[in-house]
Structure formats: C-alpha cells, structure tokens
Short mmCIF file of C-alpha atoms in Angstrom, two decimals:
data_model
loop_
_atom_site.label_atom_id
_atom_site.label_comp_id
_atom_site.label_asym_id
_atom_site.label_seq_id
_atom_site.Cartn_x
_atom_site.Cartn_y
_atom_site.Cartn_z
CA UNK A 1 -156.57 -32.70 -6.24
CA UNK A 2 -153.86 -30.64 -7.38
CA UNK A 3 -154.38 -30.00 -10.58
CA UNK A 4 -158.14 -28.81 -10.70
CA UNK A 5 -159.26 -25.65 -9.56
CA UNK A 6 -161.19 -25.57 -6.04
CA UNK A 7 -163.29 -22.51 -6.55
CA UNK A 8 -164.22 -21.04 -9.79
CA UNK A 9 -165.95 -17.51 -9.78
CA UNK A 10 -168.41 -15.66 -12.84
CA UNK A 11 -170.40 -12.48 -12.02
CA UNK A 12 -170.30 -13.32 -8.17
CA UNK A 13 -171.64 -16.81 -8.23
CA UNK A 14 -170.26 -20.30 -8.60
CA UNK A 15 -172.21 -22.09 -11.70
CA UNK A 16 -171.26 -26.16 -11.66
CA UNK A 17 -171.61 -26.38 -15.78
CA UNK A 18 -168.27 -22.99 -15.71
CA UNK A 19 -167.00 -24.59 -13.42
CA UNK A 20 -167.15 -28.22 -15.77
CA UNK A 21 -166.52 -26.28 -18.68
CA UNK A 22 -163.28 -24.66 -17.17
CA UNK A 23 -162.12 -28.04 -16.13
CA UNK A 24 -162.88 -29.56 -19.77
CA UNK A 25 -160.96 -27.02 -21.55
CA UNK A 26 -157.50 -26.97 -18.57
CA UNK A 27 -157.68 -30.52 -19.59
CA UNK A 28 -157.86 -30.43 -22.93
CA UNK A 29 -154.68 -27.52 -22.38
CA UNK A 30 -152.61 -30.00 -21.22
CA UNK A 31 -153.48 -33.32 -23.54
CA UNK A 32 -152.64 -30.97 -26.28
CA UNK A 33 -149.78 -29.62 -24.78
CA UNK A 34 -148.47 -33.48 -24.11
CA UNK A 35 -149.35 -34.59 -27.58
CA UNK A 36 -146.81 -31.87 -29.34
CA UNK A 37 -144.42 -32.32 -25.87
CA UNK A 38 -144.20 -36.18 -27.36
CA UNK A 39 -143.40 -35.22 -30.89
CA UNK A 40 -140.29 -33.85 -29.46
CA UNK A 41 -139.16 -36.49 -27.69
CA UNK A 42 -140.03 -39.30 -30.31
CA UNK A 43 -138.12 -37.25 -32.99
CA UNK A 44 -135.24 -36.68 -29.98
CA UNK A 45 -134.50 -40.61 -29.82
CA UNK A 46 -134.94 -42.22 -33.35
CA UNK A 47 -131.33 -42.29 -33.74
CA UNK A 48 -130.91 -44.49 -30.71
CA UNK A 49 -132.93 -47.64 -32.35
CA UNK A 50 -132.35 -47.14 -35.85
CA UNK A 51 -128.46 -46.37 -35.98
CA UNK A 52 -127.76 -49.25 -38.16
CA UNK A 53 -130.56 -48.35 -40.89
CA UNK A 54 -129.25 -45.09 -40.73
CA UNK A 55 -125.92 -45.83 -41.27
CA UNK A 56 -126.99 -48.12 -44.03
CA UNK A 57 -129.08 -45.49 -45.88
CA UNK A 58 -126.65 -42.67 -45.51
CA UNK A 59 -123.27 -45.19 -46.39
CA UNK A 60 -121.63 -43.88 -43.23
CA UNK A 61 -120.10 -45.45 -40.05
CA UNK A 62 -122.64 -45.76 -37.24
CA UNK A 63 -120.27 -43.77 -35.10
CA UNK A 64 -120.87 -41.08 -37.14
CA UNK A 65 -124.42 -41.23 -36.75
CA UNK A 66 -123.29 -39.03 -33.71
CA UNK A 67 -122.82 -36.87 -35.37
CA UNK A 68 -126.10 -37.07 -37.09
CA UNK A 69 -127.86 -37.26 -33.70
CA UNK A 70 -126.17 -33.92 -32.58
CA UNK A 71 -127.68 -31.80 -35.41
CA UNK A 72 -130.93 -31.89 -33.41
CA UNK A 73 -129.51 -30.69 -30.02
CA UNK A 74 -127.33 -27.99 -31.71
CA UNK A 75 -130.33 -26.25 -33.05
CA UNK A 76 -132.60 -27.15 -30.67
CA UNK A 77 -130.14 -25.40 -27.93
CA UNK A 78 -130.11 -22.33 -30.59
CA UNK A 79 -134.39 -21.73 -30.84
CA UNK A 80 -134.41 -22.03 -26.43
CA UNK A 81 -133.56 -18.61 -25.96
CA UNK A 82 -135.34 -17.85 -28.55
CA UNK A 83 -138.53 -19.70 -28.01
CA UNK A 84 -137.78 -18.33 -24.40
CA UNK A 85 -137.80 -14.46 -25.38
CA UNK A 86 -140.66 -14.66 -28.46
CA UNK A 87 -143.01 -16.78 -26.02
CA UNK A 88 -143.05 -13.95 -23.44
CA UNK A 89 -144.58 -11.97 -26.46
CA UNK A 90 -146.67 -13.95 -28.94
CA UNK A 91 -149.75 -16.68 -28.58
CA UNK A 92 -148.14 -19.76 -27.30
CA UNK A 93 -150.59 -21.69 -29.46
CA UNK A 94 -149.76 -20.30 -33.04
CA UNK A 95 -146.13 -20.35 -31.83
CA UNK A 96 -146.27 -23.94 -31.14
CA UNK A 97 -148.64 -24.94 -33.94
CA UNK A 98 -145.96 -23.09 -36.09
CA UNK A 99 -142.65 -24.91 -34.85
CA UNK A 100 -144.90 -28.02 -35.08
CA UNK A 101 -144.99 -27.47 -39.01
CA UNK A 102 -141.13 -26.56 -39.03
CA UNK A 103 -140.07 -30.27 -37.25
CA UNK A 104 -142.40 -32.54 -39.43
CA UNK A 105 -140.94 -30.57 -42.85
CA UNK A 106 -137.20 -31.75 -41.25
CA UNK A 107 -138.50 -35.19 -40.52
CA UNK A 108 -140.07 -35.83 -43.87
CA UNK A 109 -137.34 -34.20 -45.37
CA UNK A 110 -134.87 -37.14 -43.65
CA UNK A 111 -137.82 -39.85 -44.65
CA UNK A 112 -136.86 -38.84 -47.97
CA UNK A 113 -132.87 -38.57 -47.98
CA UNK A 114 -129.94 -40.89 -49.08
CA UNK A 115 -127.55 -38.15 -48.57
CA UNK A 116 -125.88 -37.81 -45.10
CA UNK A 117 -125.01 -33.51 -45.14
CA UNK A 118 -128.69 -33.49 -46.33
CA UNK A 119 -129.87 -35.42 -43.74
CA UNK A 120 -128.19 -33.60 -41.19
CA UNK A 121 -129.42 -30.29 -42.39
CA UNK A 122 -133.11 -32.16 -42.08
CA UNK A 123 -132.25 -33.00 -38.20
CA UNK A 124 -130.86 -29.64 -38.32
CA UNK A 125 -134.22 -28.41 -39.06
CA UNK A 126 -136.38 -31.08 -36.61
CA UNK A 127 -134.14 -29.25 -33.75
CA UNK A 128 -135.39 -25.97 -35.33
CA UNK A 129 -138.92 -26.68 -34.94
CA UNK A 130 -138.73 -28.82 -31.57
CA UNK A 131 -136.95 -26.11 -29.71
CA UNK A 132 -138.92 -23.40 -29.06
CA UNK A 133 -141.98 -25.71 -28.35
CA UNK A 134 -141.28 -26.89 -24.63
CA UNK A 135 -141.63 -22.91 -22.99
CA UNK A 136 -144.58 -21.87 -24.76
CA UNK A 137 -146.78 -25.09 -23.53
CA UNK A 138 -145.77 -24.59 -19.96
CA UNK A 139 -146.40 -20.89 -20.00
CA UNK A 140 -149.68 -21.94 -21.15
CA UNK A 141 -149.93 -24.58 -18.06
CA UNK A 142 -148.66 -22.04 -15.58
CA UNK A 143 -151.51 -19.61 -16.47
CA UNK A 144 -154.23 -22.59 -16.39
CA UNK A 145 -152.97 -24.32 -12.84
CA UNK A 146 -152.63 -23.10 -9.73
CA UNK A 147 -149.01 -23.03 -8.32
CA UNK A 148 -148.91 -26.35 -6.34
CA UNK A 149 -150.75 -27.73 -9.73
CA UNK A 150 -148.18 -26.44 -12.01
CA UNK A 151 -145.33 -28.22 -11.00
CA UNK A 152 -147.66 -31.66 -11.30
CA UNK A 153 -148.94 -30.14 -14.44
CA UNK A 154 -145.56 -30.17 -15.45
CA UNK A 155 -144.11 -33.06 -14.50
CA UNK A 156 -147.56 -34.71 -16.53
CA UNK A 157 -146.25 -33.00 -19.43
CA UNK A 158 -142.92 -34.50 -19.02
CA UNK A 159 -144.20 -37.92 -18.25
CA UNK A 160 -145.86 -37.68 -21.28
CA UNK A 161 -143.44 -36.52 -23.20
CA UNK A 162 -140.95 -39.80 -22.34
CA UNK A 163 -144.12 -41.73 -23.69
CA UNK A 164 -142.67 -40.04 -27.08
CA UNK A 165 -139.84 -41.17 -26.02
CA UNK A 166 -140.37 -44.74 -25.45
CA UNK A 167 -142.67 -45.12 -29.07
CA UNK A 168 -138.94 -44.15 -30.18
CA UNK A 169 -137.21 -47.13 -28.75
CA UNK A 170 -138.70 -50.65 -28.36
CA UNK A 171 -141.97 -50.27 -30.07
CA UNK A 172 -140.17 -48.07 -33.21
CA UNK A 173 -137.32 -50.83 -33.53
CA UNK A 174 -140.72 -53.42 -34.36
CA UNK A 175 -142.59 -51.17 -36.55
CA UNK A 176 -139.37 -50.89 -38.57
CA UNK A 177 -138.91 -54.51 -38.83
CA UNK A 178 -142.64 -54.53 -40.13
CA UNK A 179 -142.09 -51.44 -42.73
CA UNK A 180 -139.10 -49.51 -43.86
CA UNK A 181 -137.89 -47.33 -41.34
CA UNK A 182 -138.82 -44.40 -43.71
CA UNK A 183 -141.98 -44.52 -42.63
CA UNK A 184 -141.93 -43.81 -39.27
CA UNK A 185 -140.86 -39.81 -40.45
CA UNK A 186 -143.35 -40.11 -42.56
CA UNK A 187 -146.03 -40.82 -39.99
CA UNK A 188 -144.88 -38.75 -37.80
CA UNK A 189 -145.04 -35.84 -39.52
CA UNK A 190 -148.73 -36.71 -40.37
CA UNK A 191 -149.50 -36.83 -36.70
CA UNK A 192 -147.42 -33.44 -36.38
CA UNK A 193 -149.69 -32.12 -38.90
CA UNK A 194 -153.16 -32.49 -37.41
CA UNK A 195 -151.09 -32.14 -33.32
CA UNK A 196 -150.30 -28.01 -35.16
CA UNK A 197 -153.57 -27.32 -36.81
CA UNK A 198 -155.51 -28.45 -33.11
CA UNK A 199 -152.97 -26.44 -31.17
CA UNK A 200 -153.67 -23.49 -33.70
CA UNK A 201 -157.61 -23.43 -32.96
CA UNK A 202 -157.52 -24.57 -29.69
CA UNK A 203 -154.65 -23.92 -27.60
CA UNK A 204 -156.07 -20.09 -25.86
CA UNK A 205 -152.88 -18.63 -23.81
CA UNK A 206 -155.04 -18.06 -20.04
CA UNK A 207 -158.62 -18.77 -19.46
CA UNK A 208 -159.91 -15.03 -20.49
CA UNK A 209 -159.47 -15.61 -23.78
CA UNK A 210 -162.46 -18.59 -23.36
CA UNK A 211 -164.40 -16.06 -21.66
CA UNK A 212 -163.97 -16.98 -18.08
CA UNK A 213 -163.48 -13.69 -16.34
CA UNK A 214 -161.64 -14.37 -13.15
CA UNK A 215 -161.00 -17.79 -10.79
CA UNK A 216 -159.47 -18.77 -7.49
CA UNK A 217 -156.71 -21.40 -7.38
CA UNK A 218 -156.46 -24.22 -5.12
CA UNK A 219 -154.65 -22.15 -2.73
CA UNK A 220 -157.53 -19.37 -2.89
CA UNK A 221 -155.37 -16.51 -4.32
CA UNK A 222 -156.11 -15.08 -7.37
CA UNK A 223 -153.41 -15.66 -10.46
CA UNK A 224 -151.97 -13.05 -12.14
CA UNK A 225 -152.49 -14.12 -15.64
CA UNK A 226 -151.27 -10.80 -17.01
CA UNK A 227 -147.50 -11.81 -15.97
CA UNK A 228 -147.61 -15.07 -18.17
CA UNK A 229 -150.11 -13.59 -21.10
CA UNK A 230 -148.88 -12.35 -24.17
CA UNK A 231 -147.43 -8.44 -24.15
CA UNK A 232 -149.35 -6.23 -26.22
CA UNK A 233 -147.32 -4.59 -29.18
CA UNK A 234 -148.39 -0.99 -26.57
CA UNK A 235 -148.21 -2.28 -23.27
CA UNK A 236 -145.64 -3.87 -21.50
CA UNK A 237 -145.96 -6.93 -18.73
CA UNK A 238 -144.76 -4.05 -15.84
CA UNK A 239 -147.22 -1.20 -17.03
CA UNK A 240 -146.30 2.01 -19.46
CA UNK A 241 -146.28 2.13 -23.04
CA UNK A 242 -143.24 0.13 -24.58
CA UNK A 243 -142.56 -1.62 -28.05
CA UNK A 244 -142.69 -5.68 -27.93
CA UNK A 245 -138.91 -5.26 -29.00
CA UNK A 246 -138.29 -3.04 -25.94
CA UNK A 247 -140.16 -5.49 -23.92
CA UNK A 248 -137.77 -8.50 -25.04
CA UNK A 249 -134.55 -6.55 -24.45
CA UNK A 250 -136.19 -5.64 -20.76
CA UNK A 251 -136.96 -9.45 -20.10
CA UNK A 252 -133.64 -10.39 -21.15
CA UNK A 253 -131.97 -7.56 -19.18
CA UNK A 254 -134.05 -8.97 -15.97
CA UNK A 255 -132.88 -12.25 -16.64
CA UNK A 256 -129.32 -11.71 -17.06
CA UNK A 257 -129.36 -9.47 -13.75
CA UNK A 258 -130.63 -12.44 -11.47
CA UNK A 259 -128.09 -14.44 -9.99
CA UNK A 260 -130.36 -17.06 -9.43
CA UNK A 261 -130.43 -17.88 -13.35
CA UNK A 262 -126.56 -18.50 -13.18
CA UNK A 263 -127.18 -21.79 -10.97
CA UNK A 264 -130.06 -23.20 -12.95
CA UNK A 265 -127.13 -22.79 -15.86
CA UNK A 266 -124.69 -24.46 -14.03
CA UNK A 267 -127.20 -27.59 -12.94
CA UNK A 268 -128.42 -27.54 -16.57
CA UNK A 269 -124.98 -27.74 -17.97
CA UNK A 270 -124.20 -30.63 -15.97
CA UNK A 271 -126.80 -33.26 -15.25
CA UNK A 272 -129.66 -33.29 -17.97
CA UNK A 273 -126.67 -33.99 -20.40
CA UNK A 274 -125.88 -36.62 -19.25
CA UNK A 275 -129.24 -38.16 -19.19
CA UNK A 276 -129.59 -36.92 -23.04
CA UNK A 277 -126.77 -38.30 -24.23
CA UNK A 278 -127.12 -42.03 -23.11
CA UNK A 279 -130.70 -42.37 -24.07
CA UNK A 280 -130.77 -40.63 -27.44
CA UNK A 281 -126.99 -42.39 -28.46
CA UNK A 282 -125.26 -44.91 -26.06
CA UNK A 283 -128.29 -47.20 -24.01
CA UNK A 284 -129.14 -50.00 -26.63
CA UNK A 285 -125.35 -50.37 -27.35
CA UNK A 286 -123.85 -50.18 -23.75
CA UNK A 287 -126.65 -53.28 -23.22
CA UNK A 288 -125.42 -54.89 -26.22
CA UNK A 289 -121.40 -54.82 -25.57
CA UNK A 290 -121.32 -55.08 -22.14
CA UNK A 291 -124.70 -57.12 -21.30
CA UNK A 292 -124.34 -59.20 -24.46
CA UNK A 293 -127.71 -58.22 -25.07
CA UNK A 294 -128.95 -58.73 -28.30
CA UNK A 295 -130.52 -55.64 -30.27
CA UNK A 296 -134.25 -55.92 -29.91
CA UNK A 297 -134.38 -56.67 -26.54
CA UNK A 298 -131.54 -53.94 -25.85
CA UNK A 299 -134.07 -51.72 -27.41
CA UNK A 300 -136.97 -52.60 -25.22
CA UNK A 301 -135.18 -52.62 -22.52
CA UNK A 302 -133.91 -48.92 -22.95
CA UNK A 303 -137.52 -48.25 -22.15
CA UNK A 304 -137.02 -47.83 -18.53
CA UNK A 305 -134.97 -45.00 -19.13
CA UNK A 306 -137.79 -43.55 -20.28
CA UNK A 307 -140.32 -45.01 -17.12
CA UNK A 308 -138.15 -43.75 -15.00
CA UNK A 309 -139.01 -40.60 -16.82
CA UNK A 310 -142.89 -41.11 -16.56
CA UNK A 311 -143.04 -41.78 -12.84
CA UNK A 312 -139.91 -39.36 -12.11
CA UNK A 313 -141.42 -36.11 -13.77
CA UNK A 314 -144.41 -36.43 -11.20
CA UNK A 315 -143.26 -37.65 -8.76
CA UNK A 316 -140.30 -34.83 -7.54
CA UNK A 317 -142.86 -32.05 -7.69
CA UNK A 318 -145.21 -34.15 -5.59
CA UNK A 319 -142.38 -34.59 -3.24
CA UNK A 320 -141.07 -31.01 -2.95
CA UNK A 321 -144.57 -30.39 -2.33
CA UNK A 322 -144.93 -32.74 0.86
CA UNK A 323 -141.70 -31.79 2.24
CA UNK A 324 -142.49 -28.24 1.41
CA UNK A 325 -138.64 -27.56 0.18
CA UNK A 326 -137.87 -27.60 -3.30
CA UNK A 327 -134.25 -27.37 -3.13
CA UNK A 328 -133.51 -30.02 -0.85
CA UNK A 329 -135.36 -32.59 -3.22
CA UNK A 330 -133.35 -31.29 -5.99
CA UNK A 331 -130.11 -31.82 -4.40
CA UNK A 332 -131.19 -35.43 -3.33
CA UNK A 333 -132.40 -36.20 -6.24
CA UNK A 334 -129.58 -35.21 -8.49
CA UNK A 335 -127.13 -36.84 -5.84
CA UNK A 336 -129.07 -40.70 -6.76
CA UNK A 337 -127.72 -39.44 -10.39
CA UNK A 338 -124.33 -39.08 -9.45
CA UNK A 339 -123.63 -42.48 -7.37
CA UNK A 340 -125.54 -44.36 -10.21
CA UNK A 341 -123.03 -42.88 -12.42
CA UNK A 342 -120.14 -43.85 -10.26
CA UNK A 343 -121.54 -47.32 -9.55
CA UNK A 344 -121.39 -47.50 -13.71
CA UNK A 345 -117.88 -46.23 -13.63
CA UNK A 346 -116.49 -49.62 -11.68
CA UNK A 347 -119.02 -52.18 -13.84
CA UNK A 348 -116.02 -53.98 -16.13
CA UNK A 349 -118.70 -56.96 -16.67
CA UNK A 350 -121.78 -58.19 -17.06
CA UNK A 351 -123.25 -57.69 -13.32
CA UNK A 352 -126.69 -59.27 -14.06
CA UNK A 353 -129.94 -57.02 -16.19
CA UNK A 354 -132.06 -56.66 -13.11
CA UNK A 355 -129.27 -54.39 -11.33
CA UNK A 356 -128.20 -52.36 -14.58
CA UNK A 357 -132.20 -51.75 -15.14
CA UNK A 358 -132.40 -50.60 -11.77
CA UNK A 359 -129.31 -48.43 -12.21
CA UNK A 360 -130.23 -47.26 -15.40
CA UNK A 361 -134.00 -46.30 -13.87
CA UNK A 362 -132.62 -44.50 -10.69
CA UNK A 363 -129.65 -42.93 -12.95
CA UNK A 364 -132.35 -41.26 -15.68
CA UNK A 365 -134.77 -40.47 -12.46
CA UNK A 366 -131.64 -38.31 -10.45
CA UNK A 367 -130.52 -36.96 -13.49
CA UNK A 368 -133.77 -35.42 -15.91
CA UNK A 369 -136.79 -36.64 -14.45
CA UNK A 370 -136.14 -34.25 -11.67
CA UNK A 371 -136.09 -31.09 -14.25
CA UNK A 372 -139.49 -30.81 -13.31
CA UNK A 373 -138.39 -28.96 -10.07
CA UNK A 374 -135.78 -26.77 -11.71
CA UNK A 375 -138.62 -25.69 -14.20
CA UNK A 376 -140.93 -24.95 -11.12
CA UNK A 377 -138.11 -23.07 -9.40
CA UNK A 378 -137.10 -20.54 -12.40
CA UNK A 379 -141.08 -19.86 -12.81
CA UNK A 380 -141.40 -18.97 -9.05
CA UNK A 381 -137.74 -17.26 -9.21
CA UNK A 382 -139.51 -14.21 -11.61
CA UNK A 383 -143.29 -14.62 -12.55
CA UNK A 384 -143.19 -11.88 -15.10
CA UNK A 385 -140.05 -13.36 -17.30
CA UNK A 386 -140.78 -16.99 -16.36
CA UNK A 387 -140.75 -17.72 -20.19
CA UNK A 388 -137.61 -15.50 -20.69
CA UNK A 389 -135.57 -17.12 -18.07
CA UNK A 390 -136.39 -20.65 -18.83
CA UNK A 391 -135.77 -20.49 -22.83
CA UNK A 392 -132.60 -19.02 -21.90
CA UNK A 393 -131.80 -21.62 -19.20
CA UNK A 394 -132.78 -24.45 -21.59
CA UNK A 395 -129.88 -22.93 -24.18
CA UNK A 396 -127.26 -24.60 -22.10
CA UNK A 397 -128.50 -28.33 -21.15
CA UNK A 398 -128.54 -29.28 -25.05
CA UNK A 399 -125.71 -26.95 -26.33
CA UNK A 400 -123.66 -29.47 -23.70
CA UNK A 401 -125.49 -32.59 -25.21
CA UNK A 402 -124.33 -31.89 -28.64
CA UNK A 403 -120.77 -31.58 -27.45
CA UNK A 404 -121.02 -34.58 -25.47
CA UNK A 405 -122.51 -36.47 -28.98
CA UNK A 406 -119.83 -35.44 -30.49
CA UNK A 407 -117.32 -35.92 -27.65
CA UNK A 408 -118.31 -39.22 -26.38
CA UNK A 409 -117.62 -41.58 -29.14
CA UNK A 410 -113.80 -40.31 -28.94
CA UNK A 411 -113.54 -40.72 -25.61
CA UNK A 412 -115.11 -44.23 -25.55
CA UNK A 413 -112.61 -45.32 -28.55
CA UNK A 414 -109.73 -43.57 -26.64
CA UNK A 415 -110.47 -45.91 -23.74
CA UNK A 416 -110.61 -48.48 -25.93
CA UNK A 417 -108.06 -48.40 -27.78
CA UNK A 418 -108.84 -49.94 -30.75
CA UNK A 419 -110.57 -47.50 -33.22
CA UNK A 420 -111.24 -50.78 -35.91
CA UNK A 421 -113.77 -52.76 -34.11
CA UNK A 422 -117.44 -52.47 -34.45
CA UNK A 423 -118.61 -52.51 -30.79
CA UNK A 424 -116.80 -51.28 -27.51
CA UNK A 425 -115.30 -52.96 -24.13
CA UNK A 426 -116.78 -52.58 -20.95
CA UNK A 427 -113.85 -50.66 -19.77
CA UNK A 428 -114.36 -48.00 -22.60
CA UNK A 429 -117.64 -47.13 -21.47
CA UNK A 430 -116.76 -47.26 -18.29
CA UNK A 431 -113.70 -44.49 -18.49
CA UNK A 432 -115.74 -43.44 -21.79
CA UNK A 433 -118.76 -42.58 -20.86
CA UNK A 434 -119.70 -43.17 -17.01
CA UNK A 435 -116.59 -41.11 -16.06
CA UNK A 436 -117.84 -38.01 -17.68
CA UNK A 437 -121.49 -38.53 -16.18
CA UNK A 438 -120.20 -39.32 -12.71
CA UNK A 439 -117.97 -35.94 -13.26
CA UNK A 440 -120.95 -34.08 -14.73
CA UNK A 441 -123.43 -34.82 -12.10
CA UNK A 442 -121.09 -34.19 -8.77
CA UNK A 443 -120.89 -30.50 -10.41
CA UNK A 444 -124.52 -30.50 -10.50
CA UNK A 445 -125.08 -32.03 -7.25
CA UNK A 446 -123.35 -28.72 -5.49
CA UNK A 447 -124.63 -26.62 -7.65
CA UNK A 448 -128.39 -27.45 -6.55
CA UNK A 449 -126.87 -26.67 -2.53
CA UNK A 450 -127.12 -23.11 -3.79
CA UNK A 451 -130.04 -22.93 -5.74
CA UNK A 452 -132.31 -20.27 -3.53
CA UNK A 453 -135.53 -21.73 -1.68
CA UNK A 454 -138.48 -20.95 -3.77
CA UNK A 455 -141.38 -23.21 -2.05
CA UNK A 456 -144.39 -20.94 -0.30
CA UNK A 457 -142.50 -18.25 -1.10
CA UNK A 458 -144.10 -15.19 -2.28
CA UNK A 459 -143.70 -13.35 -5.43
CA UNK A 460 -142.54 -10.24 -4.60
CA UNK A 461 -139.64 -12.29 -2.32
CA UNK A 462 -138.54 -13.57 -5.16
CA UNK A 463 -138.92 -11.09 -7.82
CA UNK A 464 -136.23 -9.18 -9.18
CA UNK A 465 -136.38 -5.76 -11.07
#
C-alpha cells in the first residue's frame, strides 16, 4: 500500500510495536490534517446554499452576495504566499492551529452580523485564517509519506476536504431549515476550536520530533526530512549560518528563478477558477433556471461537484502513478474540463439531470480534482522550497476566483439582458458563465503541454539553486 511505510528502522533492528506506533501517529497526521482541510472548504461554500438567508439578513440583493462570497478568496489568495513563505520556517502545527482560531473568530463574527460591510470584513477574516492552512498540512504529509504516498496522501486530504464541502451544500441547506442558519457559524467555529487546540498538541512537523530516529520509504530511500522541517532561527535548509528572514528572502529568490513555477501560475490562473467559482456561487442556481430545479434538490444535487472531488483527488495521483507520467495525466485531465465546459456553452435548455450531473461531475473532476498532481509536481520541482513555491503558486488560482465572483454576475446579466429579473436564461449562463470556463480551461489545457516531467525523477534533476 502506498501510503504506509514498508520498512521502518530504530537502532539497527525492525521492532513491529515502532513500526505500529509510526503507522498510528502518520495516520493520525493526516485525519487531523483532513479535519482542519474540511473547515476550509465548508466555510468556502456556505454562500452557495444560503444566498437567500443571506441576502435576507444583510437587506441586500442576492447578486450581491457575490460580492460577499469574494471577500473570502481575496484574502485567502493574500495569506498563500504567505502561508507559503512562513511554513518553510515555523511548526506547521501551531501555524495551523493558529489560522484555525483566526477563521472561526470571522465565522462567529458573521453568525452574529446584520450588517453587510461587517459581514464582509468577517468573510474577510475566514479567508485570513483559511489561507495559510492548506501548505503547512501537506508539508507535514510530505515529510510523513513516502513520495509515491504523498501524492495519494494528498489527494486523501483533498477528498476529504470536498466532504467539507458537501456538509456545505445539501446537508447545510436541511440543518438550516431545522435551525436558523446562524447556527451553522456558530457550530462551526466550535468544531474549529477543539480541530486548533488537537492540531496544537498533536500535529509534530516529521517523525523525529516523536522520537523515531530514521525510516525507509516504500521505495527504500531514505527521506530527507531536513528539506521540509522547520529552519532554525541559525541554520538555514542549504547549510551555513543565516537569519530565518534571510532564509525567506532565499526561498523566495529560488522560487521566482524557476521557470517551472511560471506554468503552475498560468494552469492555476486558469482552470481551478473556474471550478471555484461555480461551486461556491453559480451550481444550485444554474440547476434552478435552466433545469427548473427546485432549491433543495438543486442543493443536493450540487453535491456531485463535490464527489467528483472525493474520487477525483485520488484518483489522478493513482493514475500518474500507473502510467508513470505526471504531465500527460494533467493535460488529459484538464482537457475533460475544457470540452465539459464547451458542451455547457451550447446547452440553451433543459437537456435532461442525468447528463448535466454527469457533466457537472467530469467538469469539477478535469478542472480541481486534478490539483492533486500540480501539488505533487511543484513539491518534486524543488524539495527544499516545496512550501515556498506552492503558497506562492496558490496566490493566483483564488486572486482569479475573486475576480471571476465579482465578474461573473455582470457578464451573466449582460447576456441577459435584463438586469430586473430575479433568476437568469439559459443563454446567459451559457455566454455568461460557460464561455469564460470553456476560455479559461483551453489556456490551461496548453499550459499543462509544458509543464516539465517530474515522475521518477530525481531530486537533484529537478532542483534548482
């Protein structure tokens, strides 16, 4: 199995209760990894199911709830370079445990709100918090897995993470039907709560710091740890004495000189967007107008988006390791997003659920699920600024998002025409909204063509300094 260790070695001998207790504690990693990974993704989608309370509450539009939803991404696209550069330097688990704290203040703090520009300063702060949360748990899982069990590892943790998103659709709409839809911040940030004070105890950033003094992977090669543990205020991750500051600015300087990091923008720009902006704004109500779909089962529904997620995550890194090519099941994968998004473009009426669902599932699979690769590609790109590289990657996919929040909802009434009505034609989500995707994702699509080979690679091939 991937994802466990085949040999484990203490003072020259293999003992089967190390090598359960090392397994027990990589496990219990990545659960508590997933749990705060689903936080993220539960507070990322709330505005899709509850846009009419919140427009309600706050006595605005529910088009401007867009702008509402948007907060989250701007800020959250702020703290990735950020979360990238500080978790290169400090203890993923206080980091996270911290952030953790930061999100469930912001979602109390809109819990408790009747004022919009307050409540958008409270999902202002959620994106604060959220942001620099994602790099720090998968620097953790790439010092606890082996390399062919990282990418799994990581697709897991964004499997999971879609469960967080799917409490936010369906299952949130009934609970708020139940209670008032205050609660559900309320709760949440209770569950943040006792998710930050476990990571803070528990979360260790490599397997020394449990006492386990050196292991084998699956692939029998010792891992560096050093590259992905924290940098010592006197020593840096490539040897000498250097400040933590002078460490950052050396990271950064690394990252910005490898052209490599320049594509991952450019597929990050264009195809997670996409994905972002349909499920956390536009799903439920594209079923609704154009399905004639009422709202509760619109919401439900929405949940394949994020199945597609679930089995998706998994399931690319599992490929790319069968067909031994990384690249190659990027590009294929992102090019499913793109023709799902032009088969959306020419859909003026209701074509039957089953085949939207199916579209909808293979569009959010080809579009984000497949992330999973590009994260395993930037850490085998540079070992030593994996963290670096991928917070300042992440900057770009949810700066784009928030423009496309904002940008959408003119488009779509642009198409339509008619800025009075409450809901929208099929036409103006077809021009609207599809056209952009099916634009966004053919950039993507040749960007991935030139996205360097990374699979059985080794380090020093693809290792810049």
């Amino acid at each position: 199995m991937y994802l466990a260790n085949k040999k484990f070695t203490k003072n020259k001998s293999i003992k089967m209760a190390t090598k359960l207790n090392f397994t027990f504690i990589q496990t219990l990693v990545l659960i508590l990894g997933c749990c705060a990974y689903m936080l993220i993704f539960f507070y990322r989608y709330t505005p899709t199911v509850l846009t009419k309370q919140l427009s309600e509450a706050l006595n605005v539009p529910e088009d401007k709830i867009s702008i509402f939803g948007s907060m989250y991404f701007w800020t959250y696209a702020v703290m990735q370079p950020i979360g990238g550069v500080l978790g290169d330097v400090i203890s993923p688990g206080k980091m996270i445990a911290l952030f953790t704290i930061i999100s469930g203040i912001g979602s109390i703090t809109m819990g408790q709100s009747s004022n919009f520009i307050l409540s958008c300063a409270a999902r202002c702060l959620v994106g604060i918090g959220c942001g620099p949360i994602f790099v720090p748990v998968t620097r953790i899982l790439a010092n606890w897995y082996s390399p062919r069990g990282y990418a799994l590892a990581n697709g897991i943790l964004l499997a999971m993470g879609s469960v967080g998103g799917c409490l936010a659709q369906g299952p949130l709409s009934s609970l708020c039907e139940i209670i008032d839809w205050r609660w559900a911040f309320r709760l949440s940030t209770i569950v943040g709560v006792i998710v930050a004070v476990l990571c803070f105890f528990l979360l260790k950033t490599k397997p020394a710091d449990f006492g386990f003094d050196e292991y084998e992977n699956l692939d029998n090669k010792p891992i560096n740890a050093h590259n992905f543990s924290s940098v010592d205020a006197s020593e840096g991750a490539y040897g000498g004495k250097v400040s933590v500051f002078g460490q950052l600015i050396k990271n950064l300087g690394i990252v910005l000189r490898t052209p490599q990091f320049y594509v991952f923008v450019v597929w990050d720009l264009f195809s997670p967007p996409t994905f972002y902006n349909l499920t956390a704004l536009w799903a439920s109500r594209y079923l609704q107008d154009v399905m004639m779909i009422e709202k509760k089962s619109a919401d439900y529904m929405i949940l394949i988006l994020s199945l597609a997620m679930i089995i998706g995550s998994p399931l690319w890194p599992f490929l790319s390791n069968i067909f031994h090519s990384r690249r190659w099941v990027l590009f294929a994968s992102t090019l499913i997003g793109f023709l799902c998004s032009l088969a959306f473009v020419f859909i003026r009426k209701n074509i039957g659920t089953v085949l939207v669902l199916i579209l909808l599932f293979l569009f959010a699979a080809g579009s984000n699920a497949n992330i999973t690769i590009v994260n395993a590609l930037v850490k085998e790109t540079n070992h030593a600024t994996a963290a670096t590289m991928l917070g300042c990657a992440n900057f770009f996919p949810f700066f784009a998002t928030g423009l496309l929040q904002i940008a959408s909802p003119e488009l779509i009434h642009l198409a339509d025409g008619d800025w009075s009505k409450p809901g929208h034609s099929p036409r103006a989500y077809a021009l609207g909204l599809w056209l952009p995707n099916a634009i966004f994702t053919g950039i993507a699509v040749v960007a991935s063509i030139f996205i360097k080979e990374t699979y059985g690679k080794k380090p020093e091939v693809t290792t810049y300094n």
